[in-house]
mmCIF file of C-alpha atoms in Angstrom:
data_model
loop_
_atom_site.group_PDB
_atom_site.id
_atom_site.type_symbol
_atom_site.label_atom_id
_atom_site.label_comp_id
_atom_site.label_asym_id
_atom_site.label_seq_id
_atom_site.Cartn_x
_atom_site.Cartn_y
_atom_site.Cartn_z
ATOM 1 C CA MET R 11 102.977 88.152 131.651
ATOM 2 C CA LYS R 12 101.785 91.782 131.555
ATOM 3 C CA LEU R 13 103.237 94.570 133.665
ATOM 4 C CA THR R 14 100.999 96.578 135.960
ATOM 5 C CA LYS R 15 100.400 100.317 135.756
ATOM 6 C CA GLU R 16 102.736 100.756 138.752
ATOM 7 C CA ASP R 17 105.522 98.781 137.035
ATOM 8 C CA ILE R 18 105.204 100.970 133.942
ATOM 9 C CA GLN R 19 105.246 104.100 136.082
ATOM 10 C CA PHE R 20 108.369 102.771 137.802
ATOM 11 C CA ILE R 21 110.167 102.334 134.451
ATOM 12 C CA ASP R 22 109.016 105.775 133.313
ATOM 13 C CA THR R 23 110.244 107.494 136.490
ATOM 14 C CA TYR R 24 113.528 105.586 136.377
ATOM 15 C CA LEU R 25 114.175 106.750 132.808
ATOM 16 C CA GLU R 26 113.126 110.315 133.598
ATOM 17 C CA ASN R 27 115.603 110.350 136.496
ATOM 18 C CA SER R 28 118.235 108.986 134.106
ATOM 19 C CA ASP R 29 117.925 112.121 131.958
ATOM 20 C CA VAL R 30 115.490 110.786 129.371
ATOM 21 C CA VAL R 31 113.473 113.966 129.884
ATOM 22 C CA PHE R 32 111.330 114.179 126.764
ATOM 23 C CA ALA R 33 107.976 112.426 127.010
ATOM 24 C CA ASP R 34 107.846 111.234 123.372
ATOM 25 C CA ILE R 35 111.299 109.619 123.536
ATOM 26 C CA ARG R 36 110.642 108.116 126.963
ATOM 27 C CA MET R 37 107.319 106.720 125.836
ATOM 28 C CA GLU R 38 108.960 104.674 123.086
ATOM 29 C CA ILE R 39 111.802 103.488 125.328
ATOM 30 C CA VAL R 40 109.357 102.584 128.130
ATOM 31 C CA ASP R 41 107.356 100.428 125.728
ATOM 32 C CA HIS R 42 110.519 98.746 124.439
ATOM 33 C CA VAL R 43 111.858 98.041 127.945
ATOM 34 C CA ALA R 44 108.450 96.885 129.223
ATOM 35 C CA SER R 45 107.941 94.526 126.257
ATOM 36 C CA ASP R 46 111.390 93.008 126.772
ATOM 37 C CA ILE R 47 110.837 92.605 130.523
ATOM 38 C CA GLU R 48 107.440 90.977 129.929
ATOM 39 C CA ASP R 49 109.059 88.478 127.548
ATOM 40 C CA ARG R 50 111.828 87.739 130.054
ATOM 41 C CA MET R 51 109.295 87.250 132.868
ATOM 42 C CA SER R 52 107.222 84.893 130.710
ATOM 43 C CA ALA R 53 110.304 82.953 129.617
ATOM 44 C CA SER R 54 111.577 82.479 133.160
ATOM 45 C CA ASN R 55 108.066 82.115 134.565
ATOM 46 C CA THR R 56 108.570 84.691 137.287
ATOM 47 C CA THR R 57 106.478 87.531 138.674
ATOM 48 C CA ASP R 58 109.432 89.294 140.275
ATOM 49 C CA PHE R 59 109.383 92.484 138.211
ATOM 50 C CA TYR R 60 112.066 94.350 140.158
ATOM 51 C CA ASN R 61 114.700 91.647 139.782
ATOM 52 C CA VAL R 62 114.084 91.256 136.060
ATOM 53 C CA PHE R 63 114.101 95.043 135.684
ATOM 54 C CA LYS R 64 117.395 95.283 137.592
ATOM 55 C CA ASP R 65 119.003 92.613 135.382
ATOM 56 C CA TYR R 66 117.692 94.329 132.260
ATOM 57 C CA MET R 67 119.116 97.685 133.272
ATOM 58 C CA VAL R 68 122.502 96.222 134.205
ATOM 59 C CA GLN R 69 122.712 94.841 130.661
ATOM 60 C CA ASN R 70 121.123 97.686 128.722
ATOM 61 C CA LYS R 71 121.213 101.013 130.571
ATOM 62 C CA ALA R 72 124.323 102.341 128.835
ATOM 63 C CA GLN R 73 122.857 101.512 125.423
ATOM 64 C CA LEU R 74 119.497 103.074 126.332
ATOM 65 C CA LEU R 75 121.129 106.351 127.324
ATOM 66 C CA LYS R 76 123.162 106.296 124.129
ATOM 67 C CA ASP R 77 119.902 105.744 122.246
ATOM 68 C CA ASN R 78 118.467 108.802 123.974
ATOM 69 C CA ARG R 79 121.171 110.969 122.374
ATOM 70 C CA GLN R 80 120.457 109.302 119.036
ATOM 71 C CA PHE R 81 116.765 110.135 119.466
ATOM 72 C CA LEU R 82 117.674 113.793 119.935
ATOM 73 C CA LYS R 83 119.648 113.779 116.697
ATOM 74 C CA SER R 84 116.587 112.365 114.946
ATOM 75 C CA ALA R 85 114.493 115.144 116.490
ATOM 76 C CA ASP R 86 116.871 117.770 115.056
ATOM 77 C CA MET R 87 116.713 116.134 111.650
ATOM 78 C CA LYS R 88 112.919 116.126 111.798
ATOM 79 C CA ILE R 89 112.909 119.874 112.498
ATOM 80 C CA TRP R 90 115.243 120.752 109.626
ATOM 81 C CA LYS R 91 113.324 118.551 107.202
ATOM 82 C CA ALA R 92 110.010 120.100 108.228
ATOM 83 C CA PHE R 93 111.638 123.520 107.903
ATOM 84 C CA LEU R 94 112.948 122.820 104.391
ATOM 85 C CA LYS R 95 109.504 121.544 103.436
ATOM 86 C CA GLY R 96 108.009 124.767 104.822
ATOM 87 C CA LEU R 97 110.467 126.833 102.798
ATOM 88 C CA VAL R 98 109.203 125.537 99.466
ATOM 89 C CA SER R 99 105.722 126.860 100.207
ATOM 90 C CA PRO R 100 104.511 129.546 97.735
ATOM 91 C CA LEU R 101 104.046 131.865 100.724
ATOM 92 C CA THR R 102 107.808 132.054 101.351
ATOM 93 C CA PRO R 103 108.757 134.317 98.394
ATOM 94 C CA LEU R 104 105.679 136.415 99.126
ATOM 95 C CA ILE R 105 106.782 137.012 102.731
ATOM 96 C CA PHE R 106 110.308 137.792 101.555
ATOM 97 C CA LEU R 107 109.210 140.300 98.922
ATOM 98 C CA THR R 108 106.755 141.989 101.285
ATOM 99 C CA SER R 109 109.467 142.321 103.951
ATOM 100 C CA PHE R 110 112.038 143.504 101.433
ATOM 101 C CA PHE R 111 109.891 146.295 100.012
ATOM 102 C CA GLY R 112 108.546 147.092 103.490
ATOM 103 C CA PHE R 113 112.042 147.617 104.917
ATOM 104 C CA TYR R 114 113.153 149.514 101.833
ATOM 105 C CA PHE R 115 110.123 151.783 102.189
ATOM 106 C CA LEU R 116 111.114 152.417 105.809
ATOM 107 C CA TYR R 117 114.648 153.265 104.716
ATOM 108 C CA LEU R 118 113.329 155.765 102.175
ATOM 109 C CA ASN R 119 110.909 157.414 104.586
ATOM 110 C CA PHE R 120 112.817 157.471 107.873
ATOM 111 C CA ASN R 121 116.241 158.644 108.887
ATOM 112 C CA ILE R 122 119.061 156.107 109.256
ATOM 113 C CA GLU R 123 118.809 155.959 113.070
ATOM 114 C CA THR R 124 115.113 155.055 112.977
ATOM 115 C CA PHE R 125 115.791 152.532 110.221
ATOM 116 C CA ARG R 126 118.526 150.907 112.344
ATOM 117 C CA LEU R 127 116.219 150.834 115.348
ATOM 118 C CA ILE R 128 113.499 149.103 113.336
ATOM 119 C CA ILE R 129 115.781 146.393 111.930
ATOM 120 C CA SER R 130 117.195 145.777 115.403
ATOM 121 C CA TYR R 131 113.700 144.614 116.433
ATOM 122 C CA VAL R 132 113.356 142.151 113.548
ATOM 123 C CA PRO R 133 114.766 139.101 115.409
ATOM 124 C CA LEU R 134 112.378 139.736 118.278
ATOM 125 C CA ILE R 135 109.390 139.366 115.942
ATOM 126 C CA GLY R 136 110.323 135.769 115.063
ATOM 127 C CA LEU R 137 111.391 134.896 118.581
ATOM 128 C CA SER R 138 108.156 136.281 120.067
ATOM 129 C CA GLY R 139 106.161 134.144 117.635
ATOM 130 C CA PHE R 140 107.916 131.003 118.837
ATOM 131 C CA LEU R 141 107.732 131.932 122.534
ATOM 132 C CA LEU R 142 104.024 132.701 122.234
ATOM 133 C CA THR R 143 103.360 129.329 120.558
ATOM 134 C CA TYR R 144 105.485 127.563 123.185
ATOM 135 C CA VAL R 145 103.706 129.223 126.105
ATOM 136 C CA VAL R 146 100.260 128.568 124.633
ATOM 137 C CA TYR R 147 100.960 124.852 124.099
ATOM 138 C CA HIS R 148 102.878 124.276 127.328
ATOM 139 C CA LYS R 149 100.883 126.318 129.756
ATOM 140 C CA ALA R 150 97.415 126.702 128.302
ATOM 141 C CA LYS R 151 97.218 123.300 126.609
ATOM 142 C CA ASN R 152 99.307 121.539 129.259
ATOM 143 C CA LEU R 153 101.482 119.706 126.737
ATOM 144 C CA LYS R 154 104.399 117.716 128.184
ATOM 145 C CA ARG R 155 108.056 118.213 127.279
ATOM 146 C CA PHE R 156 108.553 116.872 123.760
ATOM 147 C CA SER R 157 111.891 116.504 122.013
ATOM 148 C CA VAL R 158 111.154 118.160 118.675
ATOM 149 C CA VAL R 159 109.223 120.980 120.315
ATOM 150 C CA GLU R 160 112.072 121.961 122.650
ATOM 151 C CA ARG R 161 114.820 121.446 120.086
ATOM 152 C CA LEU R 162 113.058 124.063 117.950
ATOM 153 C CA ALA R 163 114.685 126.685 120.152
ATOM 154 C CA MET R 164 118.051 126.004 118.476
ATOM 155 C CA PRO R 165 117.236 127.153 114.900
ATOM 156 C CA PHE R 166 115.421 130.176 116.365
ATOM 157 C CA TRP R 167 118.544 131.041 118.293
ATOM 158 C CA VAL R 168 120.649 130.757 115.129
ATOM 159 C CA PHE R 169 118.274 132.993 113.164
ATOM 160 C CA TYR R 170 118.107 135.382 116.106
ATOM 161 C CA GLN R 171 121.862 135.893 116.015
ATOM 162 C CA ILE R 172 122.212 136.608 112.279
ATOM 163 C CA PRO R 173 120.369 139.992 112.331
ATOM 164 C CA ASN R 174 122.462 141.013 115.330
ATOM 165 C CA ILE R 175 125.562 140.672 113.170
ATOM 166 C CA ILE R 176 123.866 142.514 110.302
ATOM 167 C CA PHE R 177 122.805 145.190 112.753
ATOM 168 C CA ASN R 178 126.480 146.059 113.303
ATOM 169 C CA PHE R 179 126.974 146.448 109.559
ATOM 170 C CA SER R 180 123.993 148.781 109.306
ATOM 171 C CA TYR R 181 126.280 151.566 110.605
ATOM 172 C CA GLN R 182 127.880 151.424 107.191
ATOM 173 C CA ALA R 183 124.582 151.815 105.331
ATOM 174 C CA LYS R 184 125.778 154.814 103.402
ATOM 175 C CA ASN R 185 125.239 153.796 99.788
ATOM 176 C CA LEU R 186 122.268 152.168 98.103
ATOM 177 C CA ALA R 187 124.014 148.862 97.331
ATOM 178 C CA THR R 188 124.877 148.313 101.022
ATOM 179 C CA VAL R 189 121.356 149.253 102.094
ATOM 180 C CA LEU R 190 119.883 146.766 99.615
ATOM 181 C CA TRP R 191 122.163 144.031 100.958
ATOM 182 C CA ILE R 192 121.176 144.796 104.544
ATOM 183 C CA VAL R 193 117.476 144.984 103.674
ATOM 184 C CA GLY R 194 117.776 141.712 101.709
ATOM 185 C CA ILE R 195 119.485 139.803 104.514
ATOM 186 C CA VAL R 196 117.166 141.143 107.236
ATOM 187 C CA SER R 197 114.141 140.272 105.067
ATOM 188 C CA LEU R 198 115.542 136.798 104.498
ATOM 189 C CA VAL R 199 116.051 136.244 108.226
ATOM 190 C CA LEU R 200 112.546 137.496 108.993
ATOM 191 C CA THR R 201 111.161 135.158 106.308
ATOM 192 C CA LEU R 202 113.090 132.186 107.724
ATOM 193 C CA MET R 203 111.857 132.969 111.240
ATOM 194 C CA LEU R 204 108.245 133.299 110.144
ATOM 195 C CA VAL R 205 108.455 130.011 108.206
ATOM 196 C CA LEU R 206 109.903 128.443 111.362
ATOM 197 C CA VAL R 207 107.015 129.825 113.428
ATOM 198 C CA CYS R 208 104.558 128.184 110.983
ATOM 199 C CA VAL R 209 106.536 124.916 111.163
ATOM 200 C CA SER R 210 106.522 125.152 114.991
ATOM 201 C CA ILE R 211 102.757 125.558 115.106
ATOM 202 C CA LYS R 212 102.379 122.566 112.765
ATOM 203 C CA LEU R 213 104.692 120.418 114.912
ATOM 204 C CA PHE R 214 103.022 121.512 118.166
ATOM 205 C CA LYS R 215 99.632 120.614 116.695
ATOM 206 C CA SER R 216 100.812 117.218 115.451
ATOM 207 C CA TYR R 217 102.256 116.410 118.898
ATOM 208 C CA GLU R 218 99.064 117.550 120.567
ATOM 209 C CA LYS R 219 97.045 115.277 118.273
ATOM 210 C CA GLN R 220 99.432 112.316 118.464
ATOM 211 C CA TYR R 221 99.976 112.329 122.207
ATOM 212 C CA LYS R 222 96.670 113.670 123.467
ATOM 213 C CA THR R 223 96.319 110.644 125.737
ATOM 214 C CA LEU R 224 99.661 111.488 127.344
ATOM 215 C CA ALA R 225 98.991 115.145 128.050
ATOM 216 C CA MET F 7 122.825 95.372 114.758
ATOM 217 C CA SER F 8 125.164 93.018 116.510
ATOM 218 C CA ASN F 9 126.066 90.406 113.899
ATOM 219 C CA SER F 10 127.630 92.232 111.036
ATOM 220 C CA LYS F 11 128.150 95.607 109.477
ATOM 221 C CA LEU F 12 127.075 93.990 106.210
ATOM 222 C CA TYR F 13 123.452 94.113 107.332
ATOM 223 C CA LYS F 14 123.583 97.776 108.262
ATOM 224 C CA GLY F 15 122.949 99.106 104.767
ATOM 225 C CA SER F 16 119.887 96.900 104.421
ATOM 226 C CA LEU F 17 118.173 97.930 107.651
ATOM 227 C CA THR F 18 115.840 100.402 105.955
ATOM 228 C CA THR F 19 114.804 97.798 103.390
ATOM 229 C CA ILE F 20 114.193 95.218 106.141
ATOM 230 C CA ILE F 21 111.957 97.645 108.046
ATOM 231 C CA LEU F 22 110.020 98.655 104.937
ATOM 232 C CA LYS F 23 109.573 95.045 103.871
ATOM 233 C CA LEU F 24 108.216 94.027 107.294
ATOM 234 C CA LEU F 25 105.848 96.961 107.399
ATOM 235 C CA ASN F 26 104.700 96.131 103.897
ATOM 236 C CA GLU F 27 103.694 92.687 105.096
ATOM 237 C CA ASN F 28 102.034 93.929 108.273
ATOM 238 C CA ASP F 29 99.535 96.721 108.583
ATOM 239 C CA LYS F 30 101.417 98.377 111.462
ATOM 240 C CA MET F 31 104.229 97.400 113.811
ATOM 241 C CA TYR F 32 105.958 98.816 116.894
ATOM 242 C CA GLY F 33 109.690 98.917 117.540
ATOM 243 C CA TYR F 34 110.084 95.920 119.817
ATOM 244 C CA GLU F 35 107.834 93.860 117.553
ATOM 245 C CA ILE F 36 110.131 94.579 114.590
ATOM 246 C CA THR F 37 113.232 93.460 116.519
ATOM 247 C CA GLN F 38 111.503 90.240 117.573
ATOM 248 C CA ARG F 39 110.143 89.525 114.101
ATOM 249 C CA VAL F 40 113.598 89.924 112.539
ATOM 250 C CA LYS F 41 115.097 87.673 115.221
ATOM 251 C CA GLU F 42 112.407 85.072 114.566
ATOM 252 C CA LEU F 43 112.687 85.186 110.751
ATOM 253 C CA THR F 44 116.471 84.903 110.810
ATOM 254 C CA LYS F 45 116.422 82.292 113.595
ATOM 255 C CA GLY F 46 118.429 84.609 115.846
ATOM 256 C CA GLU F 47 121.110 85.263 113.217
ATOM 257 C CA LEU F 48 120.242 88.942 112.939
ATOM 258 C CA LYS F 49 119.571 90.994 116.052
ATOM 259 C CA ILE F 50 118.547 94.593 115.522
ATOM 260 C CA THR F 51 119.450 96.764 118.487
ATOM 261 C CA GLU F 52 117.200 99.623 119.515
ATOM 262 C CA GLY F 53 120.178 101.927 118.899
ATOM 263 C CA ALA F 54 120.004 101.076 115.201
ATOM 264 C CA LEU F 55 116.279 100.534 114.844
ATOM 265 C CA TYR F 56 114.735 103.681 116.320
ATOM 266 C CA PRO F 57 116.939 106.225 114.504
ATOM 267 C CA ALA F 58 116.149 104.372 111.260
ATOM 268 C CA LEU F 59 112.420 104.457 112.011
ATOM 269 C CA HIS F 60 112.546 108.163 112.873
ATOM 270 C CA LYS F 61 114.499 108.915 109.716
ATOM 271 C CA LEU F 62 111.908 107.107 107.611
ATOM 272 C CA GLU F 63 109.157 108.984 109.445
ATOM 273 C CA ALA F 64 110.870 112.324 108.808
ATOM 274 C CA GLU F 65 111.211 111.412 105.122
ATOM 275 C CA GLY F 66 107.471 110.825 104.942
ATOM 276 C CA LEU F 67 107.782 107.095 104.235
ATOM 277 C CA LEU F 68 106.221 106.106 107.552
ATOM 278 C CA ASP F 69 103.237 107.334 109.463
ATOM 279 C CA VAL F 70 102.845 106.937 113.214
ATOM 280 C CA GLU F 71 99.924 106.118 115.401
ATOM 281 C CA VAL F 72 100.010 106.200 119.204
ATOM 282 C CA ALA F 73 97.751 103.798 121.076
ATOM 283 C CA LYS F 74 97.332 102.793 124.699
ATOM 284 C CA VAL F 75 98.235 99.120 125.082
ATOM 285 C CA ASP F 76 98.860 97.164 128.298
ATOM 286 C CA ASN F 77 99.004 100.199 130.613
ATOM 287 C CA ARG F 78 101.392 102.132 128.406
ATOM 288 C CA LEU F 79 101.514 104.135 125.202
ATOM 289 C CA ARG F 80 102.790 102.393 122.114
ATOM 290 C CA LYS F 81 103.989 104.015 118.921
ATOM 291 C CA TYR F 82 102.980 102.061 115.828
ATOM 292 C CA TYR F 83 104.624 102.631 112.478
ATOM 293 C CA LYS F 84 102.925 102.056 109.149
ATOM 294 C CA LEU F 85 103.801 102.732 105.533
ATOM 295 C CA THR F 86 102.542 105.826 103.803
ATOM 296 C CA GLU F 87 101.647 105.721 100.121
ATOM 297 C CA THR F 88 105.139 106.995 99.262
ATOM 298 C CA GLY F 89 106.580 104.420 101.652
ATOM 299 C CA THR F 90 104.802 101.594 99.829
ATOM 300 C CA LYS F 91 106.245 102.769 96.503
ATOM 301 C CA GLU F 92 109.694 103.157 98.036
ATOM 302 C CA THR F 93 109.521 99.595 99.405
ATOM 303 C CA VAL F 94 109.202 98.251 95.861
ATOM 304 C CA ASN F 95 112.240 100.294 94.763
ATOM 305 C CA LYS F 96 114.311 99.280 97.767
ATOM 306 C CA LEU F 97 113.514 95.588 97.293
ATOM 307 C CA GLU F 98 114.456 95.798 93.617
ATOM 308 C CA GLU F 99 117.720 97.526 94.579
ATOM 309 C CA LEU F 100 118.460 94.838 97.145
ATOM 310 C CA ALA F 101 117.697 92.018 94.702
ATOM 311 C CA GLU F 102 120.041 93.646 92.195
ATOM 312 C CA TYR F 103 122.709 93.991 94.852
ATOM 313 C CA ILE F 104 122.410 90.331 95.864
ATOM 314 C CA LYS F 105 122.671 89.320 92.189
ATOM 315 C CA THR F 106 125.794 91.423 91.717
ATOM 316 C CA MET F 107 127.407 90.081 94.871
ATOM 317 C CA GLN F 108 126.530 86.541 93.797
ATOM 318 C CA ALA F 109 128.250 87.137 90.450
ATOM 319 C CA LEU F 110 131.335 88.393 92.256
ATOM 320 C CA VAL F 111 131.547 85.865 95.045
ATOM 321 C CA ASN F 112 130.183 82.782 93.350
ATOM 322 C CA PRO F 113 130.076 83.207 89.549
ATOM 323 C CA LYS F 114 128.898 79.637 88.996
ATOM 324 C CA LEU F 115 125.609 80.286 90.818
ATOM 325 C CA ALA F 116 124.976 83.678 89.251
#
């Protein structure tokens, strides 16, 4: 007994209204629910989809919503693993060293106020990279809401906050050792954000490829 | 998994073993296959299965393929090259574990 396109759409809408908002997670749950309902309908030899669906949800809805939260945890893990993998790329130390010497050069050639102003913009560089990628894939490429893609905002937010804290310390940049620490940490944050931008692009592309039929 | 916490540590090995025997499988299919093989003794819930599958995917042991089947999209899982190697290791580990447990629980049979 196979479900119709309308039945599948019904399950999908029901789950979306039950806060399973991400298309990739919903897709897998929809298939699981639909397969189970089809088996139940075949076993009881009925064509009454709505009744079987109702019975299924009475038994399983709480578990399904719990699974949704579990799916989100998996999405976070996927991001951090992809990020760690991105970090071991040979480009990472190159970006760090370039940033480090770049910022140090700025410190040597500009007054402290200009230097502070420049490092205050560092978090925006990484954030803009992510936002640009997000807008391109969501708006221009019409990609649906995907778990991993949207959860990427969290690590960006974390990295965005670190330079803000450092920025406060930059008032104390009076001796060379402190300046080197500030330059080192800001360079590290910039490197982490740029690696995350590369990871984001990779993840966006893989979702686009994997779910092109869904978009 | 509803039956016992004892099975929990072997879930990854069960998934890898099934995927090693089949070219590709989807979530519901895995739950049904396990139920069938164990004659209903072991029931894998989706709450245990999908996080395990996603973890294996994130670790690079599984690859995914999305296909349109019966009016819906279906996510198939299959072993990567690393996954195939890891299956051998996991099965060896499990066999060793069973042997050790056998020696502890029933020394005469070990």
